[in-house]
Tab-separated table of C-alpha atoms in Angstrom:
chain	number	residue	atom	x	y	z
A	1	MET	CA	-44.528	-88.051	-56.975
A	2	SER	CA	-41.296	-90.273	-57.884
A	3	ARG	CA	-38.734	-90.560	-55.371
A	4	LYS	CA	-36.153	-88.637	-57.637
A	5	LEU	CA	-38.383	-85.737	-58.648
A	6	PRO	CA	-37.976	-84.111	-55.203
A	7	LEU	CA	-34.243	-84.102	-55.744
A	8	LEU	CA	-34.509	-82.516	-59.134
A	9	MET	CA	-36.987	-79.805	-57.592
A	10	ALA	CA	-34.458	-79.194	-54.911
A	11	LEU	CA	-31.584	-78.810	-57.329
A	12	ALA	CA	-33.964	-76.221	-59.092
A	13	CYS	CA	-34.489	-74.337	-55.955
A	14	GLY	CA	-31.051	-74.042	-55.106
A	15	VAL	CA	-30.086	-72.990	-58.808
A	16	GLY	CA	-32.985	-70.609	-58.524
A	17	VAL	CA	-32.103	-68.858	-55.275
A	18	ALA	CA	-28.562	-68.546	-56.106
A	19	ASN	CA	-29.343	-66.096	-59.059
A	20	VAL	CA	-30.370	-63.691	-56.294
A	21	TYR	CA	-27.390	-64.007	-54.148
A	22	PHE	CA	-24.305	-64.606	-56.572
A	23	PRO	CA	-24.325	-60.954	-57.523
A	24	GLN	CA	-23.457	-59.862	-53.972
A	25	ALA	CA	-19.855	-61.079	-54.445
A	26	LEU	CA	-19.407	-59.205	-57.619
A	27	THR	CA	-19.547	-55.802	-56.482
A	28	PRO	CA	-15.988	-54.772	-56.631
A	29	LEU	CA	-15.621	-56.525	-59.871
A	30	ILE	CA	-18.483	-54.790	-61.675
A	31	ALA	CA	-17.202	-51.550	-60.206
A	32	ASP	CA	-13.746	-52.047	-61.869
A	33	GLY	CA	-15.211	-53.453	-65.025
A	34	LEU	CA	-17.878	-50.785	-65.608
A	35	GLY	CA	-15.802	-47.796	-64.180
A	36	VAL	CA	-18.297	-46.893	-61.338
A	37	THR	CA	-18.079	-46.569	-57.659
A	38	PRO	CA	-18.487	-49.718	-55.397
A	39	ALA	CA	-21.613	-48.053	-54.035
A	40	THR	CA	-23.086	-47.742	-57.441
A	41	ALA	CA	-22.211	-51.576	-58.233
A	42	ALA	CA	-23.576	-52.580	-54.818
A	43	VAL	CA	-27.030	-51.359	-55.876
A	44	VAL	CA	-27.172	-54.363	-58.630
A	45	ALA	CA	-27.375	-56.746	-55.692
A	46	THR	CA	-29.814	-54.577	-53.800
A	47	VAL	CA	-32.151	-54.291	-56.654
A	48	THR	CA	-32.173	-58.003	-57.389
A	49	GLN	CA	-33.117	-58.550	-53.764
A	50	LEU	CA	-35.878	-56.120	-54.004
A	51	GLY	CA	-37.142	-57.611	-57.339
A	52	TYR	CA	-37.213	-61.027	-55.514
A	53	ALA	CA	-39.420	-59.580	-52.722
A	54	VAL	CA	-41.815	-57.966	-55.365
A	55	GLY	CA	-41.887	-60.968	-57.482
A	56	ILE	CA	-42.949	-63.243	-54.232
A	57	PHE	CA	-46.035	-60.875	-53.806
A	58	LEU	CA	-46.928	-60.349	-57.254
A	59	LEU	CA	-46.255	-63.680	-59.083
A	60	VAL	CA	-46.301	-66.558	-56.524
A	61	PRO	CA	-50.161	-66.316	-56.123
A	62	LEU	CA	-50.404	-67.271	-59.713
A	63	GLY	CA	-49.417	-70.847	-58.780
A	64	ASP	CA	-52.986	-71.148	-57.613
A	65	ARG	CA	-54.576	-69.528	-60.895
A	66	LEU	CA	-52.320	-71.046	-63.523
A	67	PRO	CA	-50.996	-74.450	-64.580
A	68	ARG	CA	-47.803	-74.575	-62.636
A	69	ARG	CA	-45.280	-76.489	-65.042
A	70	PRO	CA	-45.776	-73.872	-67.886
A	71	LEU	CA	-45.603	-71.052	-65.383
A	72	ILE	CA	-42.357	-72.503	-63.864
A	73	THR	CA	-40.820	-72.836	-66.984
A	74	GLY	CA	-41.818	-69.648	-68.250
A	75	LEU	CA	-40.191	-67.900	-65.289
A	76	LEU	CA	-37.030	-69.856	-65.662
A	77	ALA	CA	-36.789	-68.923	-69.352
A	78	THR	CA	-37.364	-65.106	-68.397
A	79	THR	CA	-34.773	-65.502	-65.707
A	80	GLY	CA	-32.119	-67.007	-68.117
A	81	ALA	CA	-32.707	-64.372	-70.814
A	82	ALA	CA	-32.459	-61.738	-68.101
A	83	LEU	CA	-28.933	-63.135	-66.957
A	84	LEU	CA	-27.814	-63.216	-70.622
A	85	VAL	CA	-28.763	-59.510	-70.955
A	86	ALA	CA	-26.973	-58.700	-67.700
A	87	GLY	CA	-23.858	-60.541	-68.560
A	88	LEU	CA	-23.545	-58.714	-71.875
A	89	ALA	CA	-24.676	-55.123	-70.505
A	90	PRO	CA	-22.452	-52.397	-71.424
A	91	ALA	CA	-23.368	-49.884	-68.701
A	92	THR	CA	-25.007	-50.173	-65.196
A	93	GLY	CA	-28.505	-48.950	-66.366
A	94	LEU	CA	-28.979	-52.003	-68.397
A	95	LEU	CA	-27.578	-54.134	-65.832
A	96	LEU	CA	-29.744	-52.722	-63.121
A	97	ALA	CA	-32.827	-53.379	-65.181
A	98	ALA	CA	-31.816	-56.835	-66.058
A	99	GLY	CA	-31.083	-57.396	-62.331
A	100	ALA	CA	-34.726	-56.484	-61.358
A	101	VAL	CA	-36.030	-58.727	-63.914
A	102	VAL	CA	-33.750	-61.727	-62.680
A	103	GLY	CA	-34.803	-60.932	-59.003
A	104	ALA	CA	-38.596	-60.837	-59.932
A	105	ALA	CA	-38.837	-63.943	-62.159
A	106	THR	CA	-36.524	-65.906	-59.662
A	107	VAL	CA	-39.508	-66.953	-57.551
A	108	VAL	CA	-39.531	-70.422	-58.926
A	109	PRO	CA	-38.669	-72.020	-55.402
A	110	GLN	CA	-41.705	-70.524	-53.825
A	111	LEU	CA	-43.738	-72.068	-56.535
A	112	LEU	CA	-42.095	-75.544	-56.348
A	113	LEU	CA	-42.436	-75.790	-52.615
A	114	PRO	CA	-46.287	-75.638	-52.634
A	115	MET	CA	-46.540	-77.617	-55.784
A	116	ALA	CA	-44.455	-80.399	-54.120
A	117	ALA	CA	-46.897	-80.315	-50.906
A	118	GLY	CA	-49.584	-81.267	-53.248
A	119	LEU	CA	-48.061	-84.096	-54.978
A	120	VAL	CA	-47.344	-86.169	-51.819
A	121	GLU	CA	-49.169	-87.833	-49.311
A	122	ALA	CA	-49.622	-85.819	-45.985
A	123	ASP	CA	-47.359	-88.520	-44.061
A	124	ARG	CA	-44.580	-87.485	-46.558
A	125	ARG	CA	-45.116	-83.735	-46.797
A	126	GLY	CA	-42.691	-82.574	-44.119
A	127	SER	CA	-39.884	-84.939	-45.489
A	128	VAL	CA	-40.187	-83.555	-49.121
A	129	ILE	CA	-40.499	-79.784	-48.001
A	130	GLY	CA	-37.205	-80.626	-46.043
A	131	THR	CA	-35.582	-81.880	-49.027
A	132	LEU	CA	-36.520	-78.798	-51.150
A	133	GLN	CA	-35.392	-76.561	-48.101
A	134	ALA	CA	-32.010	-78.420	-48.387
A	135	GLY	CA	-31.445	-77.337	-51.710
A	136	LEU	CA	-32.492	-73.690	-51.093
A	137	ILE	CA	-29.796	-73.456	-48.430
A	138	GLY	CA	-27.360	-75.143	-50.469
A	139	GLY	CA	-28.177	-72.457	-53.345
A	140	ILE	CA	-27.782	-69.545	-50.817
A	141	LEU	CA	-24.553	-71.045	-49.343
A	142	LEU	CA	-22.682	-71.855	-52.609
A	143	ALA	CA	-24.006	-68.617	-54.644
A	144	ARG	CA	-21.407	-66.281	-53.220
A	145	THR	CA	-18.776	-68.877	-53.817
A	146	PHE	CA	-19.714	-69.349	-57.338
A	147	GLY	CA	-19.893	-65.739	-58.132
A	148	GLY	CA	-16.573	-64.884	-56.265
A	149	VAL	CA	-14.427	-67.738	-57.666
A	150	LEU	CA	-15.654	-67.429	-61.213
A	151	GLY	CA	-15.655	-63.769	-61.153
A	152	GLU	CA	-12.079	-63.638	-60.053
A	153	HIS	CA	-10.692	-65.849	-62.670
A	154	LEU	CA	-12.959	-64.946	-65.778
A	155	GLY	CA	-14.373	-61.621	-65.091
A	156	TRP	CA	-17.705	-60.289	-63.611
A	157	ARG	CA	-19.693	-61.216	-66.855
A	158	ALA	CA	-18.968	-64.919	-66.376
A	159	PRO	CA	-21.128	-65.838	-63.403
A	160	TYR	CA	-24.084	-64.175	-65.368
A	161	LEU	CA	-23.533	-66.142	-68.446
A	162	VAL	CA	-22.855	-69.489	-66.846
A	163	ALA	CA	-26.006	-68.854	-64.834
A	164	ALA	CA	-27.980	-68.086	-67.880
A	165	VAL	CA	-26.936	-71.552	-69.410
A	166	LEU	CA	-27.720	-73.329	-66.174
A	167	THR	CA	-31.280	-71.586	-65.815
A	168	GLY	CA	-32.017	-72.281	-69.593
A	169	LEU	CA	-31.291	-75.967	-69.121
A	170	LEU	CA	-33.132	-76.256	-65.907
A	171	ALA	CA	-36.301	-74.918	-67.662
A	172	VAL	CA	-35.924	-77.486	-70.460
A	173	VAL	CA	-35.438	-80.444	-67.793
A	174	LEU	CA	-38.227	-79.249	-65.620
A	175	GLY	CA	-40.657	-78.876	-68.624
A	176	LEU	CA	-40.103	-82.436	-69.403
A	177	ALA	CA	-40.121	-83.771	-65.598
A	178	LEU	CA	-42.830	-81.820	-63.655
A	179	PRO	CA	-46.174	-83.252	-63.951
A	180	GLY	CA	-49.096	-81.232	-65.269
A	181	ASN	CA	-51.731	-79.779	-62.931
A	182	ALA	CA	-55.164	-78.086	-63.408
A	183	PRO	CA	-55.493	-74.603	-61.694
A	184	ALA	CA	-56.751	-74.959	-58.264
A	185	VAL	CA	-58.811	-71.583	-58.731
A	186	HIS	CA	-60.220	-69.336	-61.519
A	187	ASP	CA	-60.415	-66.168	-59.626
A	188	ARG	CA	-59.270	-62.885	-61.317
A	189	TYR	CA	-55.547	-61.767	-60.449
A	190	PRO	CA	-56.581	-58.709	-58.062
A	191	THR	CA	-58.681	-61.348	-55.951
A	192	LEU	CA	-55.681	-63.586	-55.736
A	193	LEU	CA	-53.605	-60.590	-54.226
A	194	ALA	CA	-56.491	-59.742	-52.142
A	195	ASP	CA	-56.959	-63.132	-50.814
A	196	THR	CA	-53.371	-63.278	-49.556
A	197	LEU	CA	-53.907	-60.398	-47.267
A	198	ARG	CA	-57.344	-61.878	-46.267
A	199	MET	CA	-55.663	-65.211	-45.299
A	200	LEU	CA	-53.006	-63.440	-43.065
A	201	ARG	CA	-56.244	-62.148	-41.181
A	202	GLY	CA	-58.240	-64.994	-41.277
A	203	GLU	CA	-56.029	-68.060	-40.825
A	204	ARG	CA	-54.825	-68.511	-37.424
A	205	GLU	CA	-52.245	-71.152	-37.997
A	206	LEU	CA	-50.743	-68.912	-40.899
A	207	ARG	CA	-50.295	-66.054	-38.450
A	208	ARG	CA	-48.506	-68.404	-36.043
A	209	SER	CA	-46.142	-69.721	-38.466
A	210	VAL	CA	-45.451	-66.252	-39.781
A	211	LEU	CA	-44.742	-64.960	-36.201
A	212	PHE	CA	-42.391	-67.943	-35.551
A	213	GLN	CA	-40.334	-66.994	-38.663
A	214	VAL	CA	-40.646	-63.428	-38.438
A	215	THR	CA	-38.869	-63.483	-34.815
A	216	LEU	CA	-36.251	-66.036	-35.590
A	217	PHE	CA	-35.472	-64.865	-38.953
A	218	GLY	CA	-35.155	-61.302	-37.880
A	219	GLY	CA	-32.733	-62.523	-34.994
A	220	PHE	CA	-30.813	-64.430	-37.845
A	221	SER	CA	-30.708	-61.262	-39.943
A	222	ALA	CA	-29.436	-59.194	-37.157
A	223	ALA	CA	-26.720	-61.577	-36.270
A	224	TRP	CA	-25.366	-61.864	-39.854
A	225	THR	CA	-25.716	-57.961	-40.617
A	226	ALA	CA	-23.652	-57.208	-37.462
A	227	LEU	CA	-21.184	-59.821	-37.685
A	228	ALA	CA	-19.082	-58.279	-40.604
A	229	LEU	CA	-18.663	-55.209	-38.314
A	230	LEU	CA	-17.550	-57.256	-35.347
A	231	ILE	CA	-15.019	-59.384	-37.589
A	232	THR	CA	-13.508	-56.503	-39.128
A	233	GLY	CA	-13.651	-54.238	-35.940
A	234	PRO	CA	-11.141	-54.084	-33.002
A	235	HIS	CA	-12.042	-57.197	-31.358
A	236	TYR	CA	-10.849	-59.227	-34.416
A	237	GLY	CA	-9.282	-57.056	-36.932
A	238	MET	CA	-9.886	-59.614	-39.754
A	239	GLY	CA	-10.922	-59.331	-43.284
A	240	THR	CA	-14.444	-60.056	-45.003
A	241	GLN	CA	-13.246	-63.273	-46.156
A	242	ALA	CA	-13.445	-64.539	-42.445
A	243	VAL	CA	-17.277	-63.726	-42.761
A	244	GLY	CA	-17.680	-65.970	-45.800
A	245	LEU	CA	-15.725	-68.820	-44.071
A	246	LEU	CA	-18.145	-68.403	-40.980
A	247	ALA	CA	-21.008	-68.445	-43.608
A	248	LEU	CA	-19.957	-71.939	-44.799
A	249	ILE	CA	-20.850	-73.131	-41.292
A	250	GLY	CA	-24.613	-73.028	-42.240
A	251	ALA	CA	-23.894	-76.039	-44.510
A	252	GLY	CA	-25.064	-77.947	-41.365
A	253	SER	CA	-28.592	-76.618	-41.632
A	254	MET	CA	-28.543	-78.086	-45.202
A	255	PHE	CA	-28.366	-81.620	-43.832
A	256	CYS	CA	-30.648	-80.847	-40.877
A	257	ALA	CA	-33.517	-79.796	-43.225
A	258	PRO	CA	-34.517	-83.088	-44.431
A	259	ALA	CA	-34.373	-84.522	-40.844
A	260	ALA	CA	-36.621	-81.831	-39.686
A	261	GLY	CA	-39.151	-82.780	-42.300
A	262	ARG	CA	-39.158	-86.283	-41.031
A	263	TRP	CA	-39.581	-85.026	-37.660
A	264	VAL	CA	-42.600	-82.890	-38.623
A	265	ASP	CA	-44.163	-85.857	-40.195
A	266	ARG	CA	-43.714	-88.003	-36.879
A	267	LEU	CA	-44.175	-85.425	-34.288
A	268	GLY	CA	-45.978	-82.531	-35.701
A	269	ALA	CA	-44.823	-79.087	-36.636
A	270	ASP	CA	-45.474	-77.411	-33.231
A	271	ARG	CA	-42.853	-79.722	-31.534
A	272	VAL	CA	-40.089	-78.947	-34.130
A	273	ASN	CA	-40.851	-75.176	-33.676
A	274	LEU	CA	-40.402	-75.576	-29.932
A	275	TRP	CA	-37.183	-77.092	-30.539
A	276	CYS	CA	-36.027	-74.420	-33.063
A	277	ILE	CA	-37.115	-71.529	-30.465
A	278	LEU	CA	-34.921	-73.137	-27.756
A	279	ALA	CA	-32.047	-73.595	-30.202
A	280	ALA	CA	-32.282	-69.920	-30.994
A	281	LEU	CA	-32.172	-68.938	-27.175
A	282	ALA	CA	-29.194	-71.183	-26.820
A	283	ALA	CA	-27.654	-69.516	-29.926
A	284	ALA	CA	-28.045	-66.178	-28.300
A	285	ALA	CA	-26.251	-67.098	-25.129
A	286	VAL	CA	-23.269	-68.806	-26.953
A	287	LEU	CA	-23.052	-65.935	-29.436
A	288	THR	CA	-22.479	-63.755	-26.236
A	289	ALA	CA	-18.957	-65.121	-25.684
A	290	GLY	CA	-17.994	-63.452	-29.308
A	291	THR	CA	-17.136	-60.605	-27.224
A	292	LEU	CA	-13.997	-62.289	-25.761
A	293	GLY	CA	-12.041	-62.237	-29.100
A	294	GLY	CA	-9.207	-64.616	-30.084
A	295	VAL	CA	-9.782	-68.396	-30.801
A	296	VAL	CA	-12.226	-68.663	-28.095
A	297	GLY	CA	-14.474	-65.974	-29.437
A	298	LEU	CA	-14.379	-67.331	-33.085
A	299	VAL	CA	-15.465	-70.919	-31.865
A	300	ALA	CA	-18.197	-69.389	-30.003
A	301	LEU	CA	-19.339	-67.242	-33.208
A	302	ALA	CA	-19.300	-70.561	-34.959
A	303	VAL	CA	-21.316	-72.550	-32.650
A	304	GLY	CA	-23.635	-70.022	-32.136
A	305	LEU	CA	-24.309	-69.248	-35.871
A	306	LEU	CA	-24.671	-72.783	-36.653
A	307	LEU	CA	-27.388	-73.163	-33.820
A	308	LEU	CA	-28.865	-70.020	-35.090
A	309	ASP	CA	-28.824	-71.073	-38.794
A	310	VAL	CA	-30.361	-74.874	-37.822
A	311	ALA	CA	-33.033	-73.186	-35.996
A	312	VAL	CA	-34.300	-71.118	-38.715
A	313	GLN	CA	-33.827	-73.337	-41.544
A	314	CYS	CA	-35.530	-76.287	-39.533
A	315	GLY	CA	-38.482	-74.003	-38.302
A	316	GLN	CA	-38.846	-72.650	-41.878
A	317	VAL	CA	-39.607	-76.683	-42.758
A	318	ALA	CA	-42.108	-76.764	-39.898
A	319	ASN	CA	-43.793	-73.679	-40.723
A	320	GLN	CA	-44.224	-74.356	-44.411
A	321	ALA	CA	-45.580	-77.968	-43.606
A	322	ARG	CA	-48.103	-76.448	-41.292
A	323	ILE	CA	-49.532	-73.715	-43.590
A	324	PHE	CA	-49.406	-76.151	-46.770
A	325	ALA	CA	-51.826	-78.353	-44.895
A	326	LEU	CA	-54.286	-75.669	-44.200
A	327	ARG	CA	-55.963	-74.990	-47.596
A	328	PRO	CA	-54.875	-77.255	-50.727
A	329	GLU	CA	-56.264	-74.972	-53.278
A	330	ALA	CA	-54.469	-71.981	-51.946
A	331	ARG	CA	-51.146	-73.167	-51.177
A	332	SER	CA	-49.333	-70.383	-53.422
A	333	ARG	CA	-51.353	-67.661	-51.813
A	334	LEU	CA	-50.458	-68.924	-48.377
A	335	ASN	CA	-46.650	-69.238	-49.231
A	336	THR	CA	-47.156	-65.546	-50.489
A	337	GLY	CA	-48.271	-64.352	-47.389
A	338	TYR	CA	-45.731	-66.243	-45.232
A	339	MET	CA	-42.758	-65.583	-47.322
A	340	THR	CA	-43.417	-61.889	-47.821
A	341	CYS	CA	-43.865	-61.497	-43.958
A	342	ALA	CA	-40.584	-63.313	-43.392
A	343	PHE	CA	-38.597	-61.035	-45.700
A	344	LEU	CA	-40.094	-57.999	-43.971
A	345	GLY	CA	-39.104	-59.451	-40.632
A	346	GLY	CA	-35.521	-60.121	-41.908
A	347	SER	CA	-35.087	-56.441	-43.217
A	348	ALA	CA	-36.273	-55.294	-39.954
A	349	GLY	CA	-33.747	-57.549	-37.994
A	350	SER	CA	-30.991	-56.102	-40.370
A	351	TRP	CA	-31.755	-52.653	-39.608
A	352	LEU	CA	-32.235	-53.238	-35.701
A	353	GLY	CA	-28.853	-55.357	-35.609
A	354	THR	CA	-26.914	-52.788	-37.258
A	355	ARG	CA	-28.411	-49.824	-35.018
A	356	ALA	CA	-27.759	-52.047	-31.788
A	357	TYR	CA	-24.118	-52.876	-32.797
A	358	VAL	CA	-23.253	-49.450	-33.657
A	359	GLN	CA	-24.747	-47.912	-30.477
A	360	LEU	CA	-24.301	-50.671	-27.935
A	361	GLY	CA	-21.951	-53.409	-29.112
A	362	TRP	CA	-22.136	-56.973	-29.943
A	363	GLY	CA	-23.876	-57.862	-26.708
A	364	ALA	CA	-26.819	-55.933	-27.656
A	365	VAL	CA	-27.095	-57.840	-30.782
A	366	CYS	CA	-27.181	-61.137	-28.725
A	367	THR	CA	-30.000	-59.552	-26.394
A	368	LEU	CA	-31.837	-58.712	-29.490
A	369	ILE	CA	-31.799	-62.185	-30.713
A	370	ALA	CA	-32.792	-63.499	-27.181
A	371	LEU	CA	-35.630	-61.215	-27.124
A	372	ALA	CA	-36.891	-62.245	-30.731
A	373	ALA	CA	-36.793	-66.068	-29.453
A	374	VAL	CA	-38.806	-65.107	-26.373
A	375	LEU	CA	-41.410	-63.458	-28.403
A	376	ALA	CA	-41.553	-66.758	-30.309
A	377	LEU	CA	-41.691	-68.829	-27.292
A	378	ARG	CA	-44.540	-66.705	-25.904
A	379	ALA	CA	-46.352	-67.188	-29.225
A	380	TYR	CA	-45.803	-70.820	-28.924
A	381	LEU	CA	-47.215	-71.268	-25.352
A	382	THR	CA	-50.190	-68.903	-26.173
A	383	GLY	CA	-50.954	-70.995	-29.155
A	384	ARG	CA	-50.745	-74.192	-27.400
A	385	ARG	CA	-53.241	-73.149	-24.432
A	386	GLY	CA	-55.705	-71.877	-27.160
A	387	GLN	CA	-55.245	-75.167	-28.860
A	388	ARG	CA	-56.074	-77.000	-25.547
A	389	SER	CA	-59.018	-74.689	-24.736
A	390	SER	CA	-60.713	-75.518	-28.227
A	391	ARG	CA	-60.390	-79.377	-27.555
A	392	GLU	CA	-61.895	-78.956	-23.940
A	393	THR	CA	-64.740	-76.905	-25.381
A	394	ARG	CA	-65.667	-79.373	-28.257
A	395	PRO	CA	-66.974	-82.031	-26.271
A	396	ARG	CA	-69.162	-79.916	-24.176
A	397	LEU	CA	-70.649	-78.420	-27.429
A	398	ALA	CA	-71.075	-81.685	-29.047
A	399	GLY	CA	-73.922	-82.608	-27.183
A	400	LEU	CA	-75.972	-79.438	-27.636
A	401	PRO	CA	-79.111	-79.687	-30.100
A	402	ARG	CA	-78.373	-78.048	-33.339
C-alpha cells in the first residue's frame, strides 16, 4: 500500500458514512417540500439507518467471498443511483425506498477497513485503521452540516443530488486506485452468514472486542440521545442548534484516532482499551456537572462529551486492530459480527438513555454511562487474568509427551 492510498480510503469512508447521516438534518425541509408531517419525514432518516444495519450483516461478509475492488465500486455506483432517485422523488414512497437502498449499499467503509488491514504490515495496521477511522468520524461530523446548510439554501433535494455526484466520482476514482485481490474463500453465501455467528461464539478476542465496544458505544449513545432533552429542557432552555454545536466537539476524536492507531502498533490494543475505559469513567464523572446549568454546566458537558467521544472512537481503532489480526481470510466476516453487535449496543444505549432521563434525570444517564464503563473494565480485567493463566500453563504443558 502506498502512503497516499490510506488517505483516499479515509475520504471514501467519510463520504460513504455521510450518506447515512445527512438526511437527519433534512427532516423539516422534506416535510415542507412534500407536504407531509415531520414525523413522516423523519422516517426517511430512520429507514436509511436501518438499511445500513441490514447492509452490514448481509453484504459485508461478501468481502471475503468476492474481489473487493469491483464489490466496492459496484456498491458505490448503486448508492449514487439511489441518491439520484431520492433527490428526484416526487413523493415519500419512492424517497423511502431509495433511502433504504442508500443505507444498505453504503457499507463501503466496513469493506475498506478490513481491506486496508490486509494491505499493510502488522506493525502499521493500527496506524492505517486509525487513519480510516478519522475519515469515518469526519464524515459523521460534517454530514449534518452538509445536509443542513445546503438544504437551507437550495432545498432538500440538493444534498441528495450533490451526494450522488460525489459518490459516483468516488466509484470511478476507487476503481482506478484500489489494488485487485483474489477472494479469500469460496464458501457459499449462507455459509458466510453462518460463519459470522460461529465466529462470535468461537473467537474469544472477537467477543472481548465486541463487549468493549458495546458497553462504551452504548453509554455514548445514551449520552447523545438524552442530551437534546437536557439542552432544550428547563436546565438550559436552548434550541437544538446548541446540540449541533456541541456535536462539533467530537472533531477532537478525529485527530486522536490516527494517534490511537500508532499507540496500538507500539503498545498493543489492550493498553489502548484500558485508557479508553478509564476515559469513559472520567467522562461520566465530568458530565454529572451538567445538572448545574449555566456556563459551568455547558463547559462540563463539552469536556465530558469530548472525553466520551475520544474513548469510543479510539477504542474502535484498538478493537478493529485486534479482530483483523485474528483470521486474515475472514476479516470481513469478523467485522460484520463486530459492527452488528456495536449497532445493537448503541440502539440499546439510546433506548436506556431516554428512559433514564425521562424517569430520573440527567444524573441517571451519567450513572448509566459509568456502569457501562465498569462492565467494560471488569471484562478487561477478567481477560487479562485469563491471558496470564494461559501463559503460565503453556510452559508446564510444553514438557509433556505428545
